[in-house]
Amino acid sequence: MPPPKPTTSPDVLRSRLEARLARQRKQDLWRERLSMSPNPGAPLRDFASNDYLGLARDPRVAEALAAGARRDGAGAGASHLVNGHFAVHQALEERLAELTGRPRALLFSTGYMANLGVLQTLCDGETRVFQDRLNHASLLDGARLAQSPSRRFHHRDLDDLERLLSRAPRESAKLVVSDGVFSMDGDTADVEGLAATCQRQGAWLMIDDAHGIGVLGQQGEGLVGQRFSNRQVPVLVGTLGKAFGSCGAFVAGDAVLIDSLTQFAKPYIYTTAQPPGMAHATLRAMDISEQEPERRERLHAHIQHFRQAADSLGLPLMDSETPIQPILLGDNKRVMRWSMALREAGFMVGAIRHPTVPRGTARLRVVLNALHESHDIQALLDVLAELKFREAKAS
Ligand SMILES: *Cc1c(COP(=O)(O)O)cnc(C)c1O
């Protein structure tokens, strides 16, 4: 007699997820969410967020958000192409185009979606895509979604890029993609060199300046805005959730690019427009960023001070002149130990591990902002010095 048919089948999917989760813990890769106000009496000092200019909690920006919501509603109600496109979205797009010195700009709900939308629109499976190895995950995912697998060149290595480009057929469409400020390293792309290489090879250059907008340049125009023409950098992406303290993103460029995105980018077409109040808030944040350049000056003074002091303590800094000042510790356990100790001492600093960064390069991602006081930075340095000293003694 055949054995009776089992009444239930094994739950393979659950077993797989459980095994994967167990591996994640075992390799010290477990990611925790931390509530930002665990103890209102002793809030953690923020050396982790990307709120570089301290605008996310500025009461003027919050008030613009509230007033904008009262006027235009809490939500947009539909996508931009149905009836979710408000006058304030239009005004914000024009303001962003002006800031970056581009003919036009188009709003997206997040930077992740902007990158998916651009790559999906510019790639048809035939387009050759070349990306810096350390580019943001959204750029790599965008190319994959577009079924134009990326070739990755060595970090900031123009010779490697040139070599890869020259191997692609002359008549193929080519797109070179790089972060402006590398989000986990803090160093910057050589935009001038990239643009020259691209022009020689007939490629378009796309720069994702998420961490440069608001922070770099006299007016906060970023690494690329104003300094490089639309011909040099035809695709410029910026996000609004970092220095401008709100949320959303934009793509800036000429009419052919913006029209193509409006017509074809699915992450633009099939999603609800950003709440109009948020666009009011971003405009207010941009006013403050322009009217109070001392925020940027203060931030850059903090960067110089931190680097000098950390260097004289012998802390392993990276080659960064931006507010992102990673301390390269190498292994996951060590990074988690340091980050816990910092948290106990009252500091919030991101612990960055694989796959966000290559294996063996785990780091503390110290982020400076304009609201820090010199004594906050000194206090952080004191804890870092103590950790280094304790480790040296133990070994
Ligand atoms: C943060 C970031 C993004 C994603 O932007 P969101 O608006 O947070 O989705 C994209 N690219 C880079 C380089 C980033 O650092």
CSV table of C-alpha atoms and ligand atoms in Angstrom, one decimal:
chain,number,residue,atom,x,y,z
A,1,MET,CA,0.0,0.0,0.0
A,2,PRO,CA,1.4,3.5,-0.8
A,3,PRO,CA,2.1,5.6,2.3
A,4,PRO,CA,-0.7,8.0,3.1
A,5,LYS,CA,-0.3,11.4,1.5
A,6,PRO,CA,1.0,13.9,4.0
A,7,THR,CA,-1.6,16.4,4.9
A,8,THR,CA,0.8,19.3,5.2
A,9,SER,CA,3.9,20.2,3.2
A,10,PRO,CA,7.1,21.5,4.7
A,11,ASP,CA,7.2,25.3,5.0
A,12,VAL,CA,10.3,25.8,2.9
A,13,LEU,CA,10.1,29.5,2.8
A,14,ARG,CA,10.0,29.9,6.5
A,15,SER,CA,13.0,27.6,7.0
A,16,ARG,CA,15.0,29.5,4.5
A,17,LEU,CA,14.3,32.9,6.2
A,18,GLU,CA,15.1,31.4,9.6
A,19,ALA,CA,18.4,30.1,8.4
A,20,ARG,CA,19.2,33.4,6.8
A,21,LEU,CA,18.4,35.4,10.0
A,22,ALA,CA,20.5,33.0,12.1
A,23,ARG,CA,23.5,33.6,9.7
A,24,GLN,CA,23.0,37.4,10.0
A,25,ARG,CA,23.2,37.2,13.8
A,26,LYS,CA,26.2,34.9,13.8
A,27,GLN,CA,28.2,37.2,11.6
A,28,ASP,CA,27.5,40.2,13.7
A,29,LEU,CA,25.6,41.7,10.9
A,30,TRP,CA,22.3,42.1,12.7
A,31,ARG,CA,20.7,45.5,12.1
A,32,GLU,CA,18.8,47.2,15.0
A,33,ARG,CA,16.5,50.1,14.8
A,34,LEU,CA,17.1,52.5,17.6
A,35,SER,CA,14.3,54.7,18.9
A,36,MET,CA,15.5,58.3,18.6
A,37,SER,CA,14.2,59.3,22.0
A,38,PRO,CA,14.9,56.3,24.3
A,39,ASN,CA,15.2,58.6,27.2
A,40,PRO,CA,13.9,62.1,26.8
A,41,GLY,CA,15.9,63.3,29.7
A,42,ALA,CA,19.2,62.3,28.2
A,43,PRO,CA,18.8,62.2,24.4
A,44,LEU,CA,21.7,60.7,22.4
A,45,ARG,CA,23.9,63.2,20.8
A,46,ASP,CA,23.4,62.8,17.1
A,47,PHE,CA,26.6,62.0,15.1
A,48,ALA,CA,24.7,59.7,12.7
A,49,SER,CA,22.0,61.5,10.8
A,50,ASN,CA,22.5,63.3,7.5
A,51,ASP,CA,20.8,66.4,8.8
A,52,TYR,CA,24.0,68.4,7.9
A,53,LEU,CA,22.6,71.8,8.3
A,54,GLY,CA,20.3,71.0,11.3
A,55,LEU,CA,17.2,71.9,9.3
A,56,ALA,CA,15.1,68.7,10.0
A,57,ARG,CA,14.1,70.1,13.4
A,58,ASP,CA,14.1,73.8,12.6
A,59,PRO,CA,10.8,75.3,13.8
A,60,ARG,CA,10.5,77.4,10.7
A,61,VAL,CA,10.7,74.4,8.5
A,62,ALA,CA,8.2,72.5,10.7
A,63,GLU,CA,5.8,75.5,10.6
A,64,ALA,CA,6.1,75.7,6.8
A,65,LEU,CA,5.1,72.0,6.7
A,66,ALA,CA,2.1,72.5,8.9
A,67,ALA,CA,0.9,75.7,7.1
A,68,GLY,CA,1.4,74.0,3.8
A,69,ALA,CA,-0.6,71.0,4.9
A,70,ARG,CA,-3.4,73.3,6.2
A,71,ARG,CA,-3.5,75.0,2.8
A,72,ASP,CA,-3.0,72.2,0.4
A,73,GLY,CA,-3.9,69.1,2.4
A,74,ALA,CA,-1.9,66.4,4.2
A,75,GLY,CA,-1.5,64.3,1.1
A,76,ALA,CA,-1.3,65.0,-2.6
A,77,GLY,CA,-4.1,62.5,-3.3
A,78,ALA,CA,-2.8,61.2,-6.6
A,79,SER,CA,0.3,61.0,-8.8
A,80,HIS,CA,1.8,64.0,-10.5
A,81,LEU,CA,0.3,63.0,-13.9
A,82,VAL,CA,-3.2,62.5,-12.5
A,83,ASN,CA,-4.0,65.5,-10.2
A,84,GLY,CA,-1.4,65.4,-7.5
A,85,HIS,CA,0.8,68.1,-9.0
A,86,PHE,CA,0.4,71.3,-7.0
A,87,ALA,CA,1.7,74.8,-7.7
A,88,VAL,CA,4.2,74.3,-4.8
A,89,HIS,CA,5.7,71.3,-6.5
A,90,GLN,CA,6.1,73.4,-9.6
A,91,ALA,CA,7.7,76.2,-7.6
A,92,LEU,CA,10.1,73.8,-5.9
A,93,GLU,CA,11.2,72.2,-9.2
A,94,GLU,CA,11.9,75.7,-10.6
A,95,ARG,CA,13.9,76.6,-7.5
A,96,LEU,CA,15.9,73.4,-7.7
A,97,ALA,CA,16.7,73.9,-11.3
A,98,GLU,CA,17.9,77.4,-10.5
A,99,LEU,CA,20.0,76.3,-7.5
A,100,THR,CA,21.8,73.7,-9.6
A,101,GLY,CA,22.0,75.8,-12.8
A,102,ARG,CA,20.0,73.4,-14.9
A,103,PRO,CA,17.3,74.1,-17.4
A,104,ARG,CA,14.7,71.9,-15.6
A,105,ALA,CA,14.2,69.7,-12.5
A,106,LEU,CA,11.7,66.9,-11.7
A,107,LEU,CA,10.6,65.9,-8.2
A,108,PHE,CA,10.5,62.3,-7.1
A,109,SER,CA,9.2,60.9,-3.8
A,110,THR,CA,12.6,59.5,-2.7
A,111,GLY,CA,16.1,59.4,-3.9
A,112,TYR,CA,15.9,55.6,-4.2
A,113,MET,CA,13.0,56.0,-6.6
A,114,ALA,CA,14.7,58.8,-8.5
A,115,ASN,CA,17.6,56.6,-9.2
A,116,LEU,CA,15.5,53.6,-10.2
A,117,GLY,CA,13.5,55.9,-12.5
A,118,VAL,CA,16.5,57.5,-14.2
A,119,LEU,CA,18.3,54.2,-14.9
A,120,GLN,CA,15.1,52.5,-16.0
A,121,THR,CA,14.5,55.4,-18.5
A,122,LEU,CA,18.0,55.7,-19.8
A,123,CYS,CA,18.6,52.0,-20.2
A,124,ASP,CA,16.8,49.6,-22.5
A,125,GLY,CA,19.0,46.6,-22.0
A,126,GLU,CA,21.3,47.8,-24.8
A,127,THR,CA,22.7,50.8,-22.9
A,128,ARG,CA,26.1,50.1,-21.4
A,129,VAL,CA,26.2,51.3,-17.8
A,130,PHE,CA,29.5,52.0,-16.0
A,131,GLN,CA,29.4,52.5,-12.2
A,132,ASP,CA,31.9,53.3,-9.5
A,133,ARG,CA,32.3,50.3,-7.3
A,134,LEU,CA,31.2,52.2,-4.3
A,135,ASN,CA,28.0,53.7,-5.7
A,136,HIS,CA,24.8,53.8,-3.6
A,137,ALA,CA,22.7,50.6,-3.7
A,138,SER,CA,19.8,52.4,-5.5
A,139,LEU,CA,22.1,53.0,-8.5
A,140,LEU,CA,23.1,49.4,-8.8
A,141,ASP,CA,19.6,48.2,-8.3
A,142,GLY,CA,18.3,50.7,-10.9
A,143,ALA,CA,20.6,49.2,-13.6
A,144,ARG,CA,19.6,45.7,-12.6
A,145,LEU,CA,15.9,46.6,-12.8
A,146,ALA,CA,16.5,48.0,-16.3
A,147,GLN,CA,18.2,44.8,-17.3
A,148,SER,CA,21.4,46.7,-18.2
A,149,PRO,CA,23.9,45.0,-15.9
A,150,SER,CA,26.5,47.4,-14.7
A,151,ARG,CA,30.2,47.2,-15.3
A,152,ARG,CA,31.9,48.5,-12.2
A,153,PHE,CA,35.1,50.5,-12.3
A,154,HIS,CA,37.6,50.7,-9.4
A,155,HIS,CA,36.7,53.5,-7.0
A,156,ARG,CA,37.6,56.9,-8.5
A,157,ASP,CA,39.8,55.2,-11.1
A,158,LEU,CA,39.5,57.1,-14.4
A,159,ASP,CA,42.0,54.8,-16.2
A,160,ASP,CA,39.9,51.8,-15.4
A,161,LEU,CA,36.8,53.6,-16.5
A,162,GLU,CA,38.4,54.6,-19.8
A,163,ARG,CA,39.6,51.1,-20.4
A,164,LEU,CA,36.1,49.7,-19.9
A,165,LEU,CA,34.5,52.4,-22.0
A,166,SER,CA,36.8,51.9,-24.9
A,167,ARG,CA,35.9,48.3,-25.1
A,168,ALA,CA,32.2,49.0,-25.6
A,169,PRO,CA,31.1,49.3,-29.3
A,170,ARG,CA,31.4,52.8,-30.6
A,171,GLU,CA,27.8,53.0,-31.6
A,172,SER,CA,26.4,51.7,-28.2
A,173,ALA,CA,24.6,54.1,-25.8
A,174,LYS,CA,26.8,54.6,-22.7
A,175,LEU,CA,26.0,55.9,-19.3
A,176,VAL,CA,28.6,56.5,-16.6
A,177,VAL,CA,27.2,56.8,-13.0
A,178,SER,CA,28.9,58.0,-9.8
A,179,ASP,CA,28.0,59.2,-6.4
A,180,GLY,CA,29.1,62.8,-6.0
A,181,VAL,CA,30.0,62.5,-2.3
A,182,PHE,CA,30.4,58.8,-1.5
A,183,SER,CA,27.9,58.1,1.2
A,184,MET,CA,29.9,55.7,3.4
A,185,ASP,CA,33.4,57.1,2.7
A,186,GLY,CA,32.9,60.8,2.5
A,187,ASP,CA,35.3,61.3,-0.4
A,188,THR,CA,34.2,62.9,-3.6
A,189,ALA,CA,34.1,62.0,-7.3
A,190,ASP,CA,36.5,63.7,-9.7
A,191,VAL,CA,33.7,65.2,-11.7
A,192,GLU,CA,36.0,67.1,-14.0
A,193,GLY,CA,37.9,64.0,-14.9
A,194,LEU,CA,34.8,61.9,-15.3
A,195,ALA,CA,33.2,64.5,-17.6
A,196,ALA,CA,36.3,64.7,-19.8
A,197,THR,CA,36.4,60.9,-20.1
A,198,CYS,CA,32.7,60.8,-20.9
A,199,GLN,CA,33.0,63.4,-23.6
A,200,ARG,CA,35.9,61.6,-25.2
A,201,GLN,CA,34.0,58.3,-25.2
A,202,GLY,CA,30.5,59.7,-26.2
A,203,ALA,CA,29.0,58.7,-22.8
A,204,TRP,CA,26.5,60.5,-20.6
A,205,LEU,CA,27.5,61.3,-17.0
A,206,MET,CA,25.1,60.9,-14.1
A,207,ILE,CA,26.1,62.2,-10.7
A,208,ASP,CA,24.1,61.4,-7.6
A,209,ASP,CA,24.9,64.4,-5.3
A,210,ALA,CA,22.6,63.3,-2.4
A,211,HIS,CA,25.3,64.3,0.1
A,212,GLY,CA,26.7,67.4,-1.7
A,213,ILE,CA,23.4,69.4,-2.1
A,214,GLY,CA,23.1,72.0,0.6
A,215,VAL,CA,26.6,71.2,2.0
A,216,LEU,CA,29.1,72.0,-0.8
A,217,GLY,CA,29.4,75.2,-2.8
A,218,GLN,CA,28.8,78.8,-1.8
A,219,GLN,CA,25.0,78.6,-2.0
A,220,GLY,CA,24.8,74.9,-1.2
A,221,GLU,CA,24.5,74.1,-4.9
A,222,GLY,CA,26.5,70.9,-4.3
A,223,LEU,CA,29.5,69.3,-5.9
A,224,VAL,CA,28.2,69.7,-9.5
A,225,GLY,CA,25.6,72.5,-9.5
A,226,GLN,CA,26.8,75.8,-11.1
A,227,ARG,CA,30.4,74.4,-11.5
A,228,PHE,CA,29.7,71.9,-14.3
A,229,SER,CA,27.6,72.6,-17.3
A,230,ASN,CA,24.6,70.5,-18.3
A,231,ARG,CA,26.7,69.2,-21.2
A,232,GLN,CA,29.4,68.0,-18.8
A,233,VAL,CA,26.9,66.4,-16.4
A,234,PRO,CA,23.7,65.8,-18.2
A,235,VAL,CA,22.0,63.9,-15.3
A,236,LEU,CA,22.2,65.4,-11.8
A,237,VAL,CA,20.3,63.7,-8.9
A,238,GLY,CA,19.9,65.3,-5.5
A,239,THR,CA,17.9,64.4,-2.4
A,240,LEU,CA,16.0,66.5,0.0
A,241,GLY,CA,16.1,64.3,3.1
A,242,LYS,CA,19.7,65.1,3.9
A,243,ALA,CA,20.9,68.7,4.1
A,244,PHE,CA,17.5,70.1,3.5
A,245,GLY,CA,16.0,68.1,6.3
A,246,SER,CA,12.7,67.2,4.6
A,247,CYS,CA,12.3,64.3,2.1
A,248,GLY,CA,12.1,63.5,-1.5
A,249,ALA,CA,14.5,64.0,-4.4
A,250,PHE,CA,14.9,65.6,-7.8
A,251,VAL,CA,16.6,65.0,-11.1
A,252,ALA,CA,17.9,68.0,-12.9
A,253,GLY,CA,18.8,68.3,-16.6
A,254,ASP,CA,17.6,69.5,-20.0
A,255,ALA,CA,14.2,69.1,-21.6
A,256,VAL,CA,15.0,65.8,-23.3
A,257,LEU,CA,15.9,64.2,-20.0
A,258,ILE,CA,13.1,65.6,-18.0
A,259,ASP,CA,10.5,64.9,-20.7
A,260,SER,CA,11.7,61.3,-21.0
A,261,LEU,CA,11.4,60.8,-17.2
A,262,THR,CA,8.0,62.3,-17.1
A,263,GLN,CA,6.8,60.1,-19.9
A,264,PHE,CA,8.6,56.8,-19.1
A,265,ALA,CA,9.9,56.6,-15.6
A,266,LYS,CA,7.6,54.1,-13.8
A,267,PRO,CA,8.7,55.2,-10.3
A,268,TYR,CA,7.6,58.7,-11.3
A,269,ILE,CA,4.3,57.8,-13.0
A,270,TYR,CA,2.9,55.1,-10.7
A,271,THR,CA,3.3,56.7,-7.3
A,272,THR,CA,1.5,59.3,-5.3
A,273,ALA,CA,3.1,62.7,-5.4
A,274,GLN,CA,5.0,63.9,-2.4
A,275,PRO,CA,2.7,65.7,0.1
A,276,PRO,CA,2.5,69.3,-0.9
A,277,GLY,CA,3.2,70.4,2.7
A,278,MET,CA,6.6,68.7,2.3
A,279,ALA,CA,7.4,70.8,-0.8
A,280,HIS,CA,6.5,74.0,1.2
A,281,ALA,CA,8.9,72.8,4.0
A,282,THR,CA,11.7,72.1,1.5
A,283,LEU,CA,11.3,75.6,0.0
A,284,ARG,CA,11.6,77.1,3.5
A,285,ALA,CA,14.7,74.9,4.2
A,286,MET,CA,16.2,76.2,0.9
A,287,ASP,CA,15.5,79.8,2.0
A,288,ILE,CA,17.3,79.2,5.3
A,289,SER,CA,20.2,77.4,3.6
A,290,GLU,CA,20.7,80.4,1.3
A,291,GLN,CA,20.2,83.1,3.9
A,292,GLU,CA,22.3,81.5,6.6
A,293,PRO,CA,25.5,80.4,4.9
A,294,GLU,CA,27.1,80.5,8.3
A,295,ARG,CA,25.6,77.1,8.8
A,296,ARG,CA,27.9,75.7,6.1
A,297,GLU,CA,30.9,77.7,7.4
A,298,ARG,CA,30.4,76.3,10.8
A,299,LEU,CA,30.1,72.8,9.5
A,300,HIS,CA,33.3,73.1,7.5
A,301,ALA,CA,35.1,74.5,10.5
A,302,HIS,CA,33.9,71.4,12.5
A,303,ILE,CA,35.2,69.1,9.8
A,304,GLN,CA,38.7,70.7,9.9
A,305,HIS,CA,38.7,70.6,13.7
A,306,PHE,CA,37.5,67.0,13.9
A,307,ARG,CA,40.0,65.7,11.4
A,308,GLN,CA,43.0,67.4,13.0
A,309,ALA,CA,42.1,66.2,16.4
A,310,ALA,CA,41.2,62.6,15.3
A,311,ASP,CA,44.4,62.5,13.3
A,312,SER,CA,46.6,63.5,16.3
A,313,LEU,CA,44.9,60.8,18.3
A,314,GLY,CA,45.9,58.3,15.7
A,315,LEU,CA,42.3,57.3,14.8
A,316,PRO,CA,42.1,55.7,11.3
A,317,LEU,CA,40.3,58.4,9.4
A,318,MET,CA,39.5,58.2,5.7
A,319,ASP,CA,40.2,60.6,2.9
A,320,SER,CA,37.2,62.9,3.3
A,321,GLU,CA,36.7,66.6,3.4
A,322,THR,CA,32.9,66.3,3.9
A,323,PRO,CA,30.8,65.9,7.0
A,324,ILE,CA,31.0,62.2,6.6
A,325,GLN,CA,34.1,61.2,8.6
A,326,PRO,CA,34.3,57.4,8.9
A,327,ILE,CA,36.6,55.7,11.3
A,328,LEU,CA,37.8,52.5,9.7
A,329,LEU,CA,37.9,49.7,12.2
A,330,GLY,CA,37.8,46.7,9.9
A,331,ASP,CA,35.9,43.9,11.6
A,332,ASN,CA,32.3,43.7,12.5
A,333,LYS,CA,32.8,42.8,16.2
A,334,ARG,CA,35.1,45.7,16.8
A,335,VAL,CA,32.7,48.1,15.2
A,336,MET,CA,29.8,46.9,17.2
A,337,ARG,CA,31.9,47.1,20.4
A,338,TRP,CA,32.9,50.7,19.7
A,339,SER,CA,29.4,51.7,18.7
A,340,MET,CA,27.8,50.2,21.9
A,341,ALA,CA,30.4,52.0,24.0
A,342,LEU,CA,29.6,55.2,22.3
A,343,ARG,CA,25.9,54.7,22.8
A,344,GLU,CA,26.4,54.1,26.5
A,345,ALA,CA,28.4,57.3,26.6
A,346,GLY,CA,25.5,59.1,25.0
A,347,PHE,CA,26.5,59.3,21.4
A,348,MET,CA,24.7,58.0,18.4
A,349,VAL,CA,27.1,57.0,15.6
A,350,GLY,CA,26.3,54.6,12.8
A,351,ALA,CA,28.0,51.2,12.6
A,352,ILE,CA,28.4,50.3,9.0
A,353,ARG,CA,29.1,46.8,7.9
A,354,HIS,CA,28.9,44.5,4.9
A,355,PRO,CA,27.0,44.6,2.5
A,356,THR,CA,26.8,48.4,2.8
A,357,VAL,CA,30.6,48.5,2.6
A,358,PRO,CA,33.1,45.8,1.4
A,359,ARG,CA,33.9,42.9,3.8
A,360,GLY,CA,36.7,43.7,6.2
A,361,THR,CA,36.1,47.5,6.0
A,362,ALA,CA,33.5,47.9,8.7
A,363,ARG,CA,33.5,51.4,10.1
A,364,LEU,CA,32.0,53.9,12.4
A,365,ARG,CA,30.3,56.6,10.3
A,366,VAL,CA,30.8,59.8,12.2
A,367,VAL,CA,28.6,62.6,10.7
A,368,LEU,CA,29.1,66.2,11.7
A,369,ASN,CA,26.4,68.8,11.5
A,370,ALA,CA,26.0,72.6,11.9
A,371,LEU,CA,24.2,72.3,15.2
A,372,HIS,CA,27.1,70.6,17.0
A,373,GLU,CA,29.0,72.7,19.5
A,374,SER,CA,32.8,72.4,19.7
A,375,HIS,CA,32.4,70.8,23.1
A,376,ASP,CA,30.1,68.1,21.7
A,377,ILE,CA,32.8,67.2,19.2
A,378,GLN,CA,35.5,67.3,21.9
A,379,ALA,CA,33.4,65.0,24.1
A,380,LEU,CA,33.0,62.5,21.2
A,381,LEU,CA,36.8,62.6,20.6
A,382,ASP,CA,37.4,62.0,24.3
A,383,VAL,CA,35.4,58.8,24.1
A,384,LEU,CA,37.1,57.6,20.9
A,385,ALA,CA,40.5,58.3,22.5
A,386,GLU,CA,39.5,56.3,25.6
A,387,LEU,CA,38.3,53.3,23.4
A,388,LYS,CA,41.5,53.3,21.5
A,389,PHE,CA,43.6,53.5,24.7
A,390,ARG,CA,41.6,50.6,26.3
A,391,GLU,CA,42.1,48.5,23.2
A,392,ALA,CA,45.8,49.1,23.1
A,393,LYS,CA,46.2,48.2,26.7
A,394,ALA,CA,44.2,44.9,26.2
A,395,SER,CA,46.3,43.7,23.4
B,1,LIG,C1,20.4,58.6,0.7
B,1,LIG,C2,20.8,58.3,-0.7
B,1,LIG,C3,19.9,58.0,-1.7
B,1,LIG,C4,18.5,57.7,-1.3
B,1,LIG,O1,17.8,58.8,-1.1
B,1,LIG,P1,16.4,58.7,-0.2
B,1,LIG,O2,15.7,60.0,-0.6
B,1,LIG,O3,16.8,58.6,1.2
B,1,LIG,O4,15.7,57.5,-0.8
B,1,LIG,C5,20.4,57.9,-2.9
B,1,LIG,N1,21.7,58.1,-3.3
B,1,LIG,C6,22.6,58.3,-2.3
B,1,LIG,C7,24.0,58.5,-2.7
B,1,LIG,C8,22.2,58.5,-1.0
B,1,LIG,O5,23.1,58.7,-0.1
